[in-house]
Short mmCIF file of C-alpha atoms and ligand atoms in Angstrom, two decimals:
data_model
loop_
_atom_site.label_atom_id
_atom_site.label_comp_id
_atom_site.label_asym_id
_atom_site.label_seq_id
_atom_site.Cartn_x
_atom_site.Cartn_y
_atom_site.Cartn_z
CA UNK A 9 26.71 34.40 -18.69
CA UNK A 10 24.64 33.02 -21.58
CA UNK A 11 21.81 35.31 -22.42
CA UNK A 12 18.35 33.80 -21.56
CA UNK A 13 15.39 35.05 -23.79
CA UNK A 14 12.74 34.49 -20.80
CA UNK A 15 9.77 35.72 -22.78
CA UNK A 16 10.54 33.88 -25.87
CA UNK A 17 11.11 30.94 -23.82
CA UNK A 18 7.68 30.96 -22.24
CA UNK A 19 5.95 31.78 -25.36
CA UNK A 20 7.67 28.72 -27.00
CA UNK A 21 6.73 26.18 -24.00
CA UNK A 22 3.11 28.05 -24.12
CA UNK A 23 2.92 26.94 -27.90
CA UNK A 24 3.97 23.22 -27.11
CA UNK A 25 1.42 23.15 -24.49
CA UNK A 26 -1.50 24.34 -26.75
CA UNK A 27 -0.33 21.84 -29.55
CA UNK A 28 -0.35 19.03 -27.07
CA UNK A 29 -3.88 20.19 -25.84
CA UNK A 30 -5.08 20.18 -29.28
CA UNK A 31 -3.81 16.80 -30.25
CA UNK A 32 -5.55 15.34 -27.19
CA UNK A 33 -8.78 17.27 -27.51
CA UNK A 34 -8.11 19.24 -24.30
CA UNK A 35 -9.01 22.87 -23.65
CA UNK A 36 -5.78 24.88 -23.54
CA UNK A 37 -6.99 26.49 -20.13
CA UNK A 38 -6.98 23.10 -18.29
CA UNK A 39 -3.07 23.43 -18.16
CA UNK A 40 -1.31 26.02 -16.24
CA UNK A 41 2.47 26.41 -16.53
CA UNK A 42 4.28 26.96 -13.37
CA UNK A 43 7.59 28.71 -14.01
CA UNK A 44 10.21 26.91 -11.82
CA UNK A 45 12.45 29.77 -10.41
CA UNK A 46 14.52 27.90 -7.98
CA UNK A 47 18.21 29.35 -7.89
CA UNK A 48 17.29 32.21 -10.41
CA UNK A 49 17.59 35.76 -9.34
CA UNK A 50 14.78 38.13 -8.67
CA UNK A 51 15.27 39.88 -12.02
CA UNK A 52 14.42 37.05 -13.84
CA UNK A 53 11.16 36.08 -12.28
CA UNK A 54 10.24 39.96 -12.71
CA UNK A 55 10.72 39.35 -16.45
CA UNK A 56 8.47 36.28 -16.52
CA UNK A 57 6.05 38.24 -14.55
CA UNK A 58 5.98 41.10 -17.02
CA UNK A 59 5.11 38.67 -19.62
CA UNK A 60 2.23 37.29 -17.62
CA UNK A 61 3.51 34.36 -15.52
CA UNK A 62 1.59 34.36 -12.14
CA UNK A 63 2.58 30.85 -11.07
CA UNK A 64 6.08 30.49 -9.93
CA UNK A 65 7.56 27.06 -8.29
CA UNK A 66 10.42 27.16 -5.63
CA UNK A 67 11.81 24.19 -3.75
CA UNK A 68 13.51 25.85 -0.68
CA UNK A 69 11.68 27.62 2.03
CA UNK A 70 13.96 30.27 2.50
CA UNK A 71 14.28 31.34 -0.97
CA UNK A 72 10.60 31.09 -1.53
CA UNK A 73 10.14 33.57 1.33
CA UNK A 74 12.81 36.10 0.16
CA UNK A 75 11.07 36.28 -3.17
CA UNK A 76 7.55 36.34 -1.80
CA UNK A 77 8.69 39.49 0.06
CA UNK A 78 10.08 41.47 -2.94
CA UNK A 79 7.77 40.44 -5.62
CA UNK A 80 4.24 41.38 -6.54
CA UNK A 81 1.47 39.97 -4.07
CA UNK A 82 -0.55 38.62 -7.00
CA UNK A 83 1.72 35.71 -7.41
CA UNK A 84 0.82 32.33 -6.79
CA UNK A 85 3.62 30.53 -5.13
CA UNK A 86 4.09 26.75 -5.34
CA UNK A 87 6.11 24.77 -2.86
CA UNK A 88 7.31 22.04 -5.20
CA UNK A 89 10.31 20.80 -2.95
CA UNK A 90 10.68 18.48 -0.11
CA UNK A 91 9.47 20.23 2.87
CA UNK A 92 10.97 19.85 6.42
CA UNK A 93 8.17 19.91 9.25
CA UNK A 94 9.93 22.55 11.23
CA UNK A 95 9.90 24.97 8.26
CA UNK A 96 6.10 24.50 7.59
CA UNK A 97 5.13 27.58 9.80
CA UNK A 98 7.17 30.03 7.59
CA UNK A 99 5.39 29.35 4.51
CA UNK A 100 1.74 28.03 5.22
CA UNK A 101 0.18 31.67 4.81
CA UNK A 102 2.38 32.37 1.73
CA UNK A 103 2.03 29.60 -0.64
CA UNK A 104 -0.97 28.93 -2.87
CA UNK A 105 -0.26 25.14 -3.22
CA UNK A 106 2.27 22.68 -1.60
CA UNK A 107 2.88 20.04 -4.21
CA UNK A 108 5.31 17.78 -2.14
CA UNK A 109 3.11 16.20 0.87
CA UNK A 110 4.20 12.66 1.11
CA UNK A 111 3.39 11.68 4.85
CA UNK A 112 0.74 12.13 7.43
CA UNK A 113 3.04 13.63 10.01
CA UNK A 114 3.91 16.65 7.50
CA UNK A 115 0.15 16.97 6.71
CA UNK A 116 -0.41 17.18 10.62
CA UNK A 117 2.10 19.71 11.04
CA UNK A 118 0.73 21.85 8.14
CA UNK A 119 -2.83 21.45 9.57
CA UNK A 120 -1.29 22.78 12.80
CA UNK A 121 0.31 25.74 11.61
CA UNK A 122 -2.58 26.40 9.19
CA UNK A 123 -4.80 26.40 12.20
CA UNK A 124 -2.80 29.02 14.12
CA UNK A 125 -2.76 31.35 11.14
CA UNK A 126 -6.32 30.61 10.54
CA UNK A 127 -6.03 29.67 6.82
CA UNK A 128 -6.68 26.61 5.03
CA UNK A 129 -3.97 25.14 3.00
CA UNK A 130 -4.26 23.71 -0.43
CA UNK A 131 -1.93 20.58 -0.99
CA UNK A 132 -1.19 17.75 -3.45
CA UNK A 133 0.17 14.25 -2.42
CA UNK A 134 3.50 13.43 -3.97
CA UNK A 135 3.71 9.92 -5.40
CA UNK A 136 6.80 8.17 -6.30
CA UNK A 137 5.26 6.37 -9.17
CA UNK A 138 8.23 5.09 -10.57
CA UNK A 139 9.42 3.73 -7.10
CA UNK A 140 12.98 5.48 -7.39
CA UNK A 141 15.04 5.16 -4.44
CA UNK A 142 16.21 8.66 -4.73
CA UNK A 143 13.03 10.10 -4.87
CA UNK A 144 10.57 11.43 -2.19
CA UNK A 145 6.80 10.67 -2.33
CA UNK A 146 4.27 8.23 -1.12
CA UNK A 147 4.06 4.71 -3.12
CA UNK A 148 1.23 3.92 -5.26
CA UNK A 149 0.14 1.41 -2.80
CA UNK A 150 -0.12 3.70 0.23
CA UNK A 151 -1.46 7.00 -1.48
CA UNK A 152 -5.07 6.19 -0.95
CA UNK A 153 -4.97 5.54 2.52
CA UNK A 154 -2.79 8.53 3.10
CA UNK A 155 -5.67 10.86 1.25
CA UNK A 156 -8.22 9.14 3.32
CA UNK A 157 -6.24 9.98 6.60
CA UNK A 158 -5.39 13.71 5.51
CA UNK A 159 -8.99 14.19 4.38
CA UNK A 160 -9.91 14.36 8.26
CA UNK A 161 -7.56 17.22 8.86
CA UNK A 162 -9.81 20.35 8.78
CA UNK A 163 -7.39 23.05 7.56
CA UNK A 164 -6.01 21.07 4.57
CA UNK A 165 -7.57 20.51 1.38
CA UNK A 166 -6.18 17.80 -0.73
CA UNK A 167 -6.60 19.08 -4.47
CA UNK A 168 -4.81 16.42 -6.49
CA UNK A 169 -1.59 14.53 -7.13
CA UNK A 170 2.07 15.23 -8.22
CA UNK A 171 4.79 13.18 -9.40
CA UNK A 172 8.61 13.88 -10.38
CA UNK A 173 9.18 11.39 -13.20
CA UNK A 174 12.56 9.81 -13.86
CA UNK A 175 15.10 11.59 -15.47
CA UNK A 176 15.07 10.01 -19.07
CA UNK A 177 16.52 10.62 -22.43
CA UNK A 178 13.34 9.78 -24.13
CA UNK A 179 10.49 11.62 -22.47
CA UNK A 180 8.04 8.70 -23.91
CA UNK A 181 9.61 6.33 -21.51
CA UNK A 182 7.66 8.40 -18.70
CA UNK A 183 4.33 8.23 -20.34
CA UNK A 184 3.38 5.12 -18.48
CA UNK A 185 4.15 6.89 -15.06
CA UNK A 186 1.99 10.05 -16.20
CA UNK A 187 -0.83 7.55 -17.11
CA UNK A 188 -0.44 5.60 -13.74
CA UNK A 189 -0.59 8.94 -11.70
CA UNK A 190 -3.80 9.90 -13.77
CA UNK A 191 -5.20 6.31 -12.91
CA UNK A 192 -4.70 6.78 -9.27
CA UNK A 193 -6.32 10.09 -9.19
CA UNK A 194 -9.43 8.57 -11.07
CA UNK A 195 -9.78 5.78 -8.56
CA UNK A 196 -9.53 8.17 -5.46
CA UNK A 197 -12.13 10.39 -7.24
CA UNK A 198 -14.34 7.52 -7.23
CA UNK A 199 -14.28 6.75 -3.72
CA UNK A 200 -15.96 10.24 -3.03
CA UNK A 201 -14.11 10.95 -0.06
CA UNK A 202 -15.32 14.21 1.77
CA UNK A 203 -12.89 17.18 1.59
CA UNK A 204 -11.02 15.77 -1.38
CA UNK A 205 -10.83 16.66 -4.92
CA UNK A 206 -8.60 15.28 -7.78
CA UNK A 207 -8.80 18.34 -10.13
CA UNK A 208 -4.95 18.73 -9.98
CA UNK A 209 -2.40 16.79 -11.56
CA UNK A 210 1.18 18.33 -11.23
CA UNK A 211 3.43 16.33 -13.56
CA UNK A 212 5.93 17.21 -16.58
CA UNK A 213 9.11 19.25 -16.36
CA UNK A 214 11.42 20.56 -18.98
CA UNK A 215 12.22 17.08 -20.44
CA UNK A 216 8.74 15.55 -20.52
CA UNK A 217 6.03 18.16 -20.08
CA UNK A 218 4.61 17.50 -23.60
CA UNK A 219 3.79 13.95 -22.75
CA UNK A 220 2.56 14.71 -19.40
CA UNK A 221 -0.08 17.35 -21.00
CA UNK A 222 -0.92 14.57 -23.47
CA UNK A 223 -1.65 12.46 -20.29
CA UNK A 224 -3.79 14.66 -18.49
CA UNK A 225 -1.28 17.20 -16.49
CA UNK A 226 -3.28 20.31 -15.17
CA UNK A 227 0.21 21.82 -13.77
CA UNK A 228 3.28 21.55 -15.79
CA UNK A 229 6.58 22.51 -13.85
CA UNK A 230 9.26 23.85 -16.23
CA UNK A 231 12.61 25.64 -14.96
CA UNK A 232 15.34 25.02 -17.37
CA UNK A 233 13.26 25.26 -20.42
CA UNK A 234 12.32 28.92 -19.36
CA UNK A 235 15.22 30.35 -17.13
CA UNK A 236 18.14 28.23 -18.59
CA UNK A 237 20.44 25.77 -16.85
CA UNK A 238 20.78 26.24 -13.20
CA UNK A 239 23.88 26.82 -11.01
CA UNK A 240 23.23 25.05 -7.88
CA UNK A 241 24.80 27.44 -5.16
CA UNK A 242 22.42 29.56 -3.52
CA UNK A 243 23.41 33.24 -3.64
CA UNK A 244 23.83 33.55 0.31
CA UNK A 245 24.21 29.68 0.88
CA UNK A 246 22.03 29.66 4.27
CA UNK A 247 18.74 28.19 4.94
CA UNK A 248 16.36 28.96 7.58
C1 PLP B 27 13.71 21.89 -10.40
C2 PLP B 27 12.13 21.02 -10.59
C3 PLP B 27 11.49 21.25 -11.79
C4 PLP B 27 11.76 21.90 -12.86
O1 PLP B 27 12.85 21.25 -13.71
P1 PLP B 27 13.42 21.47 -14.92
O2 PLP B 27 13.78 20.16 -15.64
O3 PLP B 27 14.47 22.47 -14.98
O4 PLP B 27 12.13 21.86 -15.80
C5 PLP B 27 10.06 20.59 -11.68
N1 PLP B 27 9.73 20.13 -10.61
C6 PLP B 27 10.40 19.82 -9.50
C7 PLP B 27 9.61 19.22 -8.13
C8 PLP B 27 11.73 20.72 -9.27
O5 PLP B 27 12.27 20.43 -8.28
#
């Protein structure tokens, strides 16, 4: 297997984030790097942890739980993948933030399970800004009503928006989508809905995070750029 220099990679990503913040007149601590560790073994996460990473992103419930069990408890786990309602109960008390809420039914399920465990769950609304058929996420037209509805659920706090931009050769092509997500967040903020904040914008991945930072991202989700390319099979193949 190809050697991956995790600490050097993180340092390089942080340098790019700092440079983009500087250019955009933003404070560098406005942006948090999430190390997207899906499919990667615990040893690699440990190395990122030793470097100082405390935010990790996973997209499968079972994998998140397995890693949660064995890694230090001060890690903030981010659920960034599509979440099925029947799996919500396994993670509501383990995750720091769920980035991928795109329906009221899913929000209701999170609220129900959060109530049972007596916790309040922080979530983001996933928006399919580019309207791609292949992507989850609510639409730009529906997101505001969805936020207003979810605001009424007592055990959920909406903290902002997330998007997965199209896979493009030139990251500049995604600038308009990052800008659009930011604009939607500003519009929602202006409604002053109780229980809602729009302080988080989760956008930007290995291919386009510099552009996302320059357009206002507060979380960037970087996998390949830290841990190297992914092999897609799960180590044990099964899911909860
Ligand atoms: C896998 C994944 C990422 C990271 O993708 P890279 O291109 O490897 O940086 C970011 N966000 C989500 C939602 C993902 O599923």
